Amino acid sequence: MMVKRVIANSVSEAMELVKKDMGEDAIILNTRQIKVGGWLGLFAQKKVELVASIEEHPVQVPVSKKQVPIVPPVKLPVRNDRGTQPVIPKIVSFASRRMPDALRAYEALLAEPALQQRAEELYDMMVSTYYKTNDVTQVERVLLDTVEQDIRVTQATARFIMVTGPTGVGKTTTLAKLAAYYRLTKQQTVGLITTDTYRISAIEQLRTYADIIDIPLRVAYDLQEFEQAKADLADCDVILIDTAGRNFLDAGYVEQLKKRHDFSDTDVFLVLSLTSKYRDLEQIQQRFDQVPLAGFIFTKADETTELWSIYGLAMQTRIPVFCLTTGQEVPEDIIWPTSAEISRMIVERGLR
Ligand SMILES: Nc1nc2c(ncn2[C@@H]2O[C@H](COP(=O)(O)OP(=O)(O)OP(=O)(O)O)[C@@H](O)[C@H]2O)c(=O)[nH]1
Ligand SMILES: [Mg+2]
């Protein structure tokens, strides 16, 4: 067995050196923070020491006993078509990184699609915190703080509040919850407008809520009627606008939305279901880069065990979170958590 000691500025840098030198099969024996140089303990530089080993003549393991890798292993350099220059394949995931035993519960996090942009940074931060403090609760604290700092929350400030988003994510139900909140809890005058005229049942759904909460509803079939409805409800403190669900993976629908609505006096919230795949959420959000979004509304938090999509989108886009919905019941299943509360919800569910 060959054993090597590597000193680098960060754990990930040390891992890269080991991988380059000893290959993919190297096993990490130990990682720790050390101080290098300096004089009488002063001016020393903080470094990471990593000890790795590899079998010089690997023992043949029967196929059935081999560990199945979490991600496809990094392939050996291949030759390109034109010449002899090898093409080095990119390492695409941190899922294969090993955590110290005490942090094994966090290992799966690094494979989360929503965390891929920050995986290296989070890995370094968690591992170095652990080696500095030898305390898993400190690692959780640092993770909670990082997530909290990356998530902004917002309140609606415009008088017109519009919800938009993919089909069936809970736009109309959330609008009804908001209507009840502004009317019953905040005692404000509320009006509803729906531009979802594609299905009779959609209008009836909102009319039922409007009747129960006892607030006016206007139905707008075109831009002119929409402007008229806004004028009719001009006396209301808050005017909530429902839109038809669309397949927003199709860019054409965002164009339609842009043409149909004037956003200058309106807070537009993109409603996304937390049960959707992260890659799809990312694409849908990217379709909206021409629409000035005031924030995200994340729905169906009760139907999923992992909430990292909230972090991924909030961190990548810097768009704030307006509210979360937690069930089908109107008006109670809606919450306005702080950044710290969202961070706790995400981290604690993620480690279950
Ligand atoms: N579990 C759960 N279900 C929800 C939540 N919000 C809405 N729903 C349910 O999701 C389904 C669709 O809700 P709608 O409000 O009609 O969704 P929508 O986005 O308006 O749908 P379209 O207008 O057809 O695009 C209904 O069965 C709701 O009860 C939530 O937070 N949790
Ligand atoms: Mg609807």
CSV table of C-alpha atoms and ligand atoms in Angstrom, one decimal:
chain,number,residue,atom,x,y,z
A,1,MET,CA,0.0,0.0,0.0
A,2,MET,CA,1.3,3.5,-0.9
A,3,VAL,CA,0.5,6.3,1.6
A,4,LYS,CA,0.9,10.0,0.7
A,5,ARG,CA,0.5,13.2,2.6
A,6,VAL,CA,-0.7,16.3,0.7
A,7,ILE,CA,-0.8,19.9,2.0
A,8,ALA,CA,-3.0,22.4,0.3
A,9,ASN,CA,-5.1,25.5,0.9
A,10,SER,CA,-8.4,23.7,1.0
A,11,VAL,CA,-9.8,20.2,1.3
A,12,SER,CA,-11.1,20.3,-2.3
A,13,GLU,CA,-7.7,21.4,-3.6
A,14,ALA,CA,-6.0,18.6,-1.6
A,15,MET,CA,-8.4,16.1,-3.1
A,16,GLU,CA,-7.6,17.3,-6.6
A,17,LEU,CA,-3.9,16.8,-5.9
A,18,VAL,CA,-4.5,13.3,-4.6
A,19,LYS,CA,-6.7,12.4,-7.5
A,20,LYS,CA,-4.1,13.7,-10.0
A,21,ASP,CA,-1.3,11.9,-8.2
A,22,MET,CA,-2.9,8.6,-7.0
A,23,GLY,CA,-6.0,8.3,-9.2
A,24,GLU,CA,-9.7,7.8,-8.5
A,25,ASP,CA,-9.2,4.7,-6.3
A,26,ALA,CA,-7.2,6.5,-3.6
A,27,ILE,CA,-8.8,6.3,-0.1
A,28,ILE,CA,-8.7,9.3,2.2
A,29,LEU,CA,-7.3,8.2,5.6
A,30,ASN,CA,-7.4,11.6,7.4
A,31,THR,CA,-7.9,15.3,6.8
A,32,ARG,CA,-7.0,18.0,9.3
A,33,GLN,CA,-6.2,21.7,9.6
A,34,ILE,CA,-2.6,22.6,10.2
A,35,LYS,CA,-0.5,25.7,10.5
A,36,VAL,CA,2.5,26.1,8.3
A,37,GLY,CA,5.4,28.6,8.7
A,38,GLY,CA,5.3,31.6,11.0
A,39,TRP,CA,7.5,32.4,14.0
A,40,LEU,CA,6.7,31.6,17.6
A,41,GLY,CA,3.2,30.7,16.6
A,42,LEU,CA,2.6,34.0,14.8
A,43,PHE,CA,2.0,34.7,11.1
A,44,ALA,CA,1.5,30.9,10.5
A,45,GLN,CA,-0.7,30.1,7.4
A,46,LYS,CA,-3.7,27.8,7.8
A,47,LYS,CA,-3.5,24.8,5.5
A,48,VAL,CA,-5.2,21.5,5.1
A,49,GLU,CA,-3.3,18.2,5.5
A,50,LEU,CA,-4.8,15.2,3.8
A,51,VAL,CA,-3.4,11.6,4.1
A,52,ALA,CA,-4.4,9.2,1.4
A,53,SER,CA,-3.5,5.6,0.5
A,54,ILE,CA,-3.8,3.3,-2.5
A,55,GLU,CA,-3.2,-0.4,-3.1
A,56,GLU,CA,-0.2,-0.7,-5.4
A,57,HIS,CA,-1.5,-4.0,-6.7
A,58,PRO,CA,-5.2,-3.8,-6.2
A,59,VAL,CA,-6.8,-7.0,-5.0
A,60,GLN,CA,-9.4,-8.3,-7.4
A,61,VAL,CA,-12.8,-8.0,-5.8
A,62,PRO,CA,-15.6,-10.2,-7.1
A,63,VAL,CA,-18.1,-8.0,-9.1
A,64,SER,CA,-21.0,-8.6,-6.7
A,65,LYS,CA,-19.0,-7.2,-3.7
A,66,LYS,CA,-17.8,-4.1,-5.5
A,67,GLN,CA,-19.4,-0.9,-4.3
A,68,VAL,CA,-21.8,0.7,-6.8
A,69,PRO,CA,-20.6,4.3,-7.2
A,70,ILE,CA,-23.2,7.0,-6.6
A,71,VAL,CA,-22.2,8.8,-9.8
A,72,PRO,CA,-20.5,7.4,-12.9
A,73,PRO,CA,-16.8,7.3,-12.2
A,74,VAL,CA,-14.7,10.0,-13.9
A,75,LYS,CA,-13.4,8.4,-17.2
A,76,LEU,CA,-9.8,8.3,-18.1
A,77,PRO,CA,-8.6,11.0,-20.6
A,78,VAL,CA,-9.7,10.2,-24.1
A,79,ARG,CA,-8.1,11.3,-27.4
A,80,ASN,CA,-10.0,13.8,-29.5
A,81,ASP,CA,-10.8,13.4,-33.2
A,82,ARG,CA,-8.1,15.7,-34.6
A,83,GLY,CA,-4.9,15.1,-32.8
A,84,THR,CA,-3.2,13.4,-30.0
A,85,GLN,CA,-4.1,16.0,-27.3
A,86,PRO,CA,-6.0,14.2,-24.6
A,87,VAL,CA,-9.3,15.7,-23.6
A,88,ILE,CA,-9.7,15.8,-19.8
A,89,PRO,CA,-13.3,15.1,-18.8
A,90,LYS,CA,-14.9,17.5,-16.3
A,91,ILE,CA,-15.8,16.2,-12.9
A,92,VAL,CA,-19.5,17.1,-12.7
A,93,SER,CA,-20.5,16.1,-9.3
A,94,PHE,CA,-19.4,16.2,-5.7
A,95,ALA,CA,-21.5,13.2,-4.9
A,96,SER,CA,-18.5,10.9,-4.8
A,97,ARG,CA,-16.7,13.0,-2.2
A,98,ARG,CA,-16.3,11.3,1.2
A,99,MET,CA,-17.2,13.1,4.4
A,100,PRO,CA,-15.5,12.2,7.7
A,101,ASP,CA,-17.6,9.5,9.4
A,102,ALA,CA,-19.3,12.0,11.8
A,103,LEU,CA,-20.6,13.9,8.9
A,104,ARG,CA,-21.9,11.0,6.8
A,105,ALA,CA,-25.4,12.3,7.2
A,106,TYR,CA,-24.5,15.3,5.1
A,107,GLU,CA,-22.9,13.3,2.3
A,108,ALA,CA,-26.1,12.9,0.3
A,109,LEU,CA,-26.6,16.7,0.3
A,110,LEU,CA,-23.7,17.1,-2.0
A,111,ALA,CA,-25.5,15.2,-4.7
A,112,GLU,CA,-28.6,17.4,-4.5
A,113,PRO,CA,-29.2,18.9,-7.9
A,114,ALA,CA,-30.2,22.2,-6.2
A,115,LEU,CA,-26.8,22.4,-4.5
A,116,GLN,CA,-24.5,21.7,-7.4
A,117,GLN,CA,-23.3,25.3,-7.8
A,118,ARG,CA,-22.3,25.5,-4.1
A,119,ALA,CA,-21.3,21.8,-3.5
A,120,GLU,CA,-17.6,22.4,-3.4
A,121,GLU,CA,-17.9,25.4,-1.2
A,122,LEU,CA,-20.3,23.7,1.2
A,123,TYR,CA,-18.1,20.6,1.4
A,124,ASP,CA,-15.0,22.7,2.3
A,125,MET,CA,-16.9,24.7,4.8
A,126,MET,CA,-18.4,21.7,6.5
A,127,VAL,CA,-15.3,19.6,6.6
A,128,SER,CA,-13.0,22.4,7.7
A,129,THR,CA,-15.5,23.4,10.5
A,130,TYR,CA,-15.6,19.9,11.7
A,131,TYR,CA,-11.8,19.5,11.8
A,132,LYS,CA,-11.5,22.9,13.5
A,133,THR,CA,-14.1,22.2,16.2
A,134,ASN,CA,-14.6,18.4,16.2
A,135,ASP,CA,-18.2,19.2,16.8
A,136,VAL,CA,-21.1,18.2,14.5
A,137,THR,CA,-23.5,20.8,15.9
A,138,GLN,CA,-21.0,23.5,14.8
A,139,VAL,CA,-21.2,22.1,11.3
A,140,GLU,CA,-25.0,22.3,11.4
A,141,ARG,CA,-24.8,25.9,12.7
A,142,VAL,CA,-22.5,26.9,9.9
A,143,LEU,CA,-24.7,25.3,7.3
A,144,LEU,CA,-27.8,26.9,8.8
A,145,ASP,CA,-26.1,30.3,8.7
A,146,THR,CA,-25.0,29.9,5.1
A,147,VAL,CA,-28.4,28.9,3.9
A,148,GLU,CA,-30.0,31.7,5.9
A,149,GLN,CA,-27.7,34.3,4.4
A,150,ASP,CA,-28.4,33.2,0.8
A,151,ILE,CA,-32.2,33.3,1.2
A,152,ARG,CA,-34.0,36.7,1.1
A,153,VAL,CA,-37.6,37.1,2.0
A,154,THR,CA,-40.0,39.8,0.8
A,155,GLN,CA,-43.4,41.3,1.4
A,156,ALA,CA,-45.8,42.5,-1.3
A,157,THR,CA,-45.6,46.2,-1.6
A,158,ALA,CA,-47.6,47.0,-4.8
A,159,ARG,CA,-51.4,47.2,-4.6
A,160,PHE,CA,-51.8,44.7,-7.5
A,161,ILE,CA,-50.5,41.2,-6.8
A,162,MET,CA,-50.4,38.7,-9.6
A,163,VAL,CA,-49.7,35.0,-9.4
A,164,THR,CA,-48.3,33.1,-12.4
A,165,GLY,CA,-46.8,29.7,-13.0
A,166,PRO,CA,-47.1,26.2,-14.4
A,167,THR,CA,-50.4,24.3,-14.5
A,168,GLY,CA,-51.8,22.9,-11.3
A,169,VAL,CA,-49.2,24.2,-8.9
A,170,GLY,CA,-51.7,25.9,-6.6
A,171,LYS,CA,-52.0,29.4,-8.0
A,172,THR,CA,-55.8,29.8,-7.4
A,173,THR,CA,-55.7,28.1,-4.0
A,174,THR,CA,-52.9,30.3,-2.9
A,175,LEU,CA,-54.7,33.4,-4.2
A,176,ALA,CA,-57.7,32.5,-2.1
A,177,LYS,CA,-55.4,32.0,1.0
A,178,LEU,CA,-53.9,35.5,0.3
A,179,ALA,CA,-57.4,37.0,-0.2
A,180,ALA,CA,-58.5,35.6,3.2
A,181,TYR,CA,-55.3,36.8,4.9
A,182,TYR,CA,-55.6,40.4,3.6
A,183,ARG,CA,-59.4,40.5,4.2
A,184,LEU,CA,-59.7,38.7,7.5
A,185,THR,CA,-56.4,39.0,9.3
A,186,LYS,CA,-55.3,42.4,8.0
A,187,GLN,CA,-58.8,43.8,7.7
A,188,GLN,CA,-58.1,45.3,4.3
A,189,THR,CA,-60.5,45.7,1.3
A,190,VAL,CA,-59.7,43.1,-1.3
A,191,GLY,CA,-60.7,42.6,-4.9
A,192,LEU,CA,-60.0,39.6,-7.2
A,193,ILE,CA,-59.4,39.6,-11.0
A,194,THR,CA,-59.0,36.4,-13.0
A,195,THR,CA,-57.6,36.3,-16.5
A,196,ASP,CA,-57.9,32.5,-16.5
A,197,THR,CA,-60.9,32.2,-18.9
A,198,TYR,CA,-59.8,29.0,-20.6
A,199,ARG,CA,-61.9,26.8,-18.3
A,200,ILE,CA,-65.3,27.6,-16.9
A,201,SER,CA,-64.4,25.6,-13.8
A,202,ALA,CA,-61.4,27.9,-13.2
A,203,ILE,CA,-63.7,30.9,-12.9
A,204,GLU,CA,-66.2,29.0,-10.7
A,205,GLN,CA,-63.4,27.9,-8.4
A,206,LEU,CA,-62.4,31.5,-7.7
A,207,ARG,CA,-66.0,32.7,-7.6
A,208,THR,CA,-66.7,30.2,-4.8
A,209,TYR,CA,-63.8,31.6,-2.8
A,210,ALA,CA,-64.8,35.2,-3.5
A,211,ASP,CA,-68.3,34.4,-2.3
A,212,ILE,CA,-67.1,32.8,0.9
A,213,ILE,CA,-64.7,35.6,1.8
A,214,ASP,CA,-67.2,38.1,0.6
A,215,ILE,CA,-65.1,40.1,-1.9
A,216,PRO,CA,-65.7,41.2,-5.5
A,217,LEU,CA,-64.5,39.2,-8.4
A,218,ARG,CA,-64.0,40.5,-12.0
A,219,VAL,CA,-63.3,38.2,-15.0
A,220,ALA,CA,-61.2,39.7,-17.7
A,221,TYR,CA,-61.3,38.1,-21.2
A,222,ASP,CA,-58.9,40.6,-22.8
A,223,LEU,CA,-56.5,43.4,-22.0
A,224,GLN,CA,-59.3,46.0,-22.3
A,225,GLU,CA,-61.5,44.1,-19.8
A,226,PHE,CA,-58.5,43.7,-17.6
A,227,GLU,CA,-57.9,47.5,-17.5
A,228,GLN,CA,-61.6,48.0,-16.8
A,229,ALA,CA,-61.5,45.4,-14.0
A,230,LYS,CA,-58.6,47.3,-12.4
A,231,ALA,CA,-60.5,50.5,-12.7
A,232,ASP,CA,-63.6,48.9,-11.1
A,233,LEU,CA,-61.6,47.7,-8.1
A,234,ALA,CA,-59.6,51.0,-7.8
A,235,ASP,CA,-61.0,51.5,-4.2
A,236,CYS,CA,-59.7,48.2,-2.9
A,237,ASP,CA,-56.5,48.2,-0.7
A,238,VAL,CA,-55.2,45.0,-2.4
A,239,ILE,CA,-56.2,43.6,-5.8
A,240,LEU,CA,-55.2,39.9,-6.4
A,241,ILE,CA,-54.9,38.7,-10.0
A,242,ASP,CA,-55.1,35.0,-11.0
A,243,THR,CA,-53.7,33.8,-14.3
A,244,ALA,CA,-54.1,30.6,-16.3
A,245,GLY,CA,-51.6,27.8,-15.7
A,246,ARG,CA,-49.3,27.3,-18.6
A,247,ASN,CA,-46.5,25.0,-19.6
A,248,PHE,CA,-43.8,27.6,-19.0
A,249,LEU,CA,-41.1,25.3,-20.4
A,250,ASP,CA,-42.6,26.8,-23.6
A,251,ALA,CA,-41.1,30.3,-24.0
A,252,GLY,CA,-44.1,31.4,-26.1
A,253,TYR,CA,-46.3,31.6,-23.0
A,254,VAL,CA,-44.0,34.1,-21.2
A,255,GLU,CA,-44.1,36.2,-24.3
A,256,GLN,CA,-48.0,36.1,-24.2
A,257,LEU,CA,-48.0,37.0,-20.5
A,258,LYS,CA,-45.6,40.0,-21.2
A,259,LYS,CA,-47.9,41.2,-24.0
A,260,ARG,CA,-51.1,40.8,-22.0
A,261,HIS,CA,-50.0,42.6,-18.8
A,262,ASP,CA,-48.5,45.8,-17.7
A,263,PHE,CA,-46.3,45.0,-14.8
A,264,SER,CA,-45.4,48.6,-13.7
A,265,ASP,CA,-47.9,48.7,-10.8
A,266,THR,CA,-48.0,45.0,-10.1
A,267,ASP,CA,-46.0,42.6,-7.9
A,268,VAL,CA,-45.7,39.4,-10.0
A,269,PHE,CA,-45.0,36.2,-8.0
A,270,LEU,CA,-43.9,33.1,-9.7
A,271,VAL,CA,-45.7,30.1,-8.1
A,272,LEU,CA,-43.6,26.9,-8.1
A,273,SER,CA,-44.5,23.5,-6.6
A,274,LEU,CA,-41.8,22.0,-4.4
A,275,THR,CA,-42.8,18.6,-5.7
A,276,SER,CA,-41.3,19.5,-9.1
A,277,LYS,CA,-37.9,18.4,-10.3
A,278,TYR,CA,-35.2,21.0,-9.6
A,279,ARG,CA,-34.0,21.2,-13.2
A,280,ASP,CA,-37.5,21.9,-14.4
A,281,LEU,CA,-38.0,24.7,-11.8
A,282,GLU,CA,-34.7,26.2,-12.9
A,283,GLN,CA,-35.8,26.2,-16.5
A,284,ILE,CA,-39.2,27.7,-15.7
A,285,GLN,CA,-37.6,30.5,-13.7
A,286,GLN,CA,-35.2,31.2,-16.5
A,287,ARG,CA,-38.1,31.7,-18.9
A,288,PHE,CA,-39.2,34.5,-16.7
A,289,ASP,CA,-36.0,36.5,-16.9
A,290,GLN,CA,-37.8,39.2,-18.9
A,291,VAL,CA,-40.6,39.6,-16.4
A,292,PRO,CA,-39.8,41.6,-13.2
A,293,LEU,CA,-40.6,39.0,-10.6
A,294,ALA,CA,-41.2,40.3,-7.1
A,295,GLY,CA,-40.7,36.9,-5.5
A,296,PHE,CA,-41.3,33.2,-5.4
A,297,ILE,CA,-44.3,31.5,-3.9
A,298,PHE,CA,-43.4,27.9,-3.1
A,299,THR,CA,-46.4,25.5,-2.8
A,300,LYS,CA,-46.9,21.9,-1.6
A,301,ALA,CA,-44.2,22.0,1.0
A,302,ASP,CA,-46.3,19.4,2.8
A,303,GLU,CA,-45.9,17.0,-0.1
A,304,THR,CA,-42.2,16.7,-0.1
A,305,THR,CA,-39.4,15.6,2.3
A,306,GLU,CA,-36.8,17.9,0.8
A,307,LEU,CA,-36.8,21.6,0.4
A,308,TRP,CA,-33.4,22.3,-1.1
A,309,SER,CA,-35.0,23.7,-4.3
A,310,ILE,CA,-35.9,26.8,-2.3
A,311,TYR,CA,-32.3,27.3,-1.5
A,312,GLY,CA,-31.0,26.5,-5.0
A,313,LEU,CA,-33.3,29.0,-6.7
A,314,ALA,CA,-33.0,31.7,-4.1
A,315,MET,CA,-29.2,31.5,-4.0
A,316,GLN,CA,-28.8,31.4,-7.8
A,317,THR,CA,-31.4,34.0,-8.8
A,318,ARG,CA,-31.3,36.3,-5.7
A,319,ILE,CA,-35.1,36.5,-6.1
A,320,PRO,CA,-36.7,36.6,-2.6
A,321,VAL,CA,-39.3,34.2,-1.2
A,322,PHE,CA,-42.7,35.7,-0.5
A,323,CYS,CA,-44.5,32.7,1.1
A,324,LEU,CA,-44.8,29.0,1.3
A,325,THR,CA,-48.0,26.9,1.2
A,326,THR,CA,-48.3,23.8,3.3
A,327,GLY,CA,-51.6,22.1,2.4
A,328,GLN,CA,-54.9,22.3,0.6
A,329,GLU,CA,-56.8,24.1,3.4
A,330,VAL,CA,-57.9,27.6,2.7
A,331,PRO,CA,-57.1,29.9,4.5
A,332,GLU,CA,-54.8,28.3,7.0
A,333,ASP,CA,-52.2,26.4,5.0
A,334,ILE,CA,-49.9,29.4,4.2
A,335,ILE,CA,-46.8,30.7,6.0
A,336,TRP,CA,-44.5,33.7,5.8
A,337,PRO,CA,-41.3,32.4,7.4
A,338,THR,CA,-38.2,34.4,8.0
A,339,SER,CA,-34.9,33.5,6.2
A,340,ALA,CA,-33.7,31.8,9.5
A,341,GLU,CA,-37.0,29.8,9.7
A,342,ILE,CA,-36.7,28.7,6.0
A,343,SER,CA,-33.1,27.7,6.6
A,344,ARG,CA,-34.1,25.5,9.5
A,345,MET,CA,-36.9,23.9,7.6
A,346,ILE,CA,-34.6,23.1,4.7
A,347,VAL,CA,-31.6,21.8,6.7
A,348,GLU,CA,-33.7,19.8,9.2
A,349,ARG,CA,-35.8,18.1,6.6
A,350,GLY,CA,-32.7,17.5,4.5
A,351,LEU,CA,-31.0,15.5,7.2
A,352,ARG,CA,-33.9,13.2,8.1
B,1,LIG,N1,-50.8,19.3,-0.8
B,1,LIG,C1,-51.0,20.5,-1.2
B,1,LIG,N2,-51.9,20.7,-2.2
B,1,LIG,C2,-52.1,22.0,-2.7
B,1,LIG,C3,-51.4,23.1,-2.1
B,1,LIG,N3,-51.8,24.2,-2.8
B,1,LIG,C4,-52.7,23.8,-3.7
B,1,LIG,N4,-52.9,22.5,-3.7
B,1,LIG,C5,-53.7,21.6,-4.5
B,1,LIG,O1,-53.3,21.6,-5.8
B,1,LIG,C6,-54.4,21.4,-6.7
B,1,LIG,C7,-54.3,22.5,-7.8
B,1,LIG,O2,-54.6,23.7,-7.2
B,1,LIG,P1,-55.0,25.0,-8.0
B,1,LIG,O3,-55.1,26.1,-7.0
B,1,LIG,O4,-56.3,24.7,-8.8
B,1,LIG,O5,-53.8,25.1,-9.0
B,1,LIG,P2,-53.6,26.2,-10.2
B,1,LIG,O6,-52.2,26.5,-10.2
B,1,LIG,O7,-54.5,27.3,-10.0
B,1,LIG,O8,-54.1,25.3,-11.4
B,1,LIG,P3,-54.4,25.8,-12.9
B,1,LIG,O9,-55.1,27.1,-12.8
B,1,LIG,O10,-55.2,24.7,-13.5
B,1,LIG,O11,-53.1,25.9,-13.6
B,1,LIG,C8,-55.6,21.4,-5.8
B,1,LIG,O12,-56.0,20.1,-5.6
B,1,LIG,C9,-55.2,22.1,-4.6
B,1,LIG,O13,-55.9,21.8,-3.4
B,1,LIG,C10,-50.5,22.9,-1.1
B,1,LIG,O14,-49.8,23.8,-0.5
B,1,LIG,N5,-50.3,21.6,-0.7
B,2,MG,MG,-56.0,28.1,-11.3
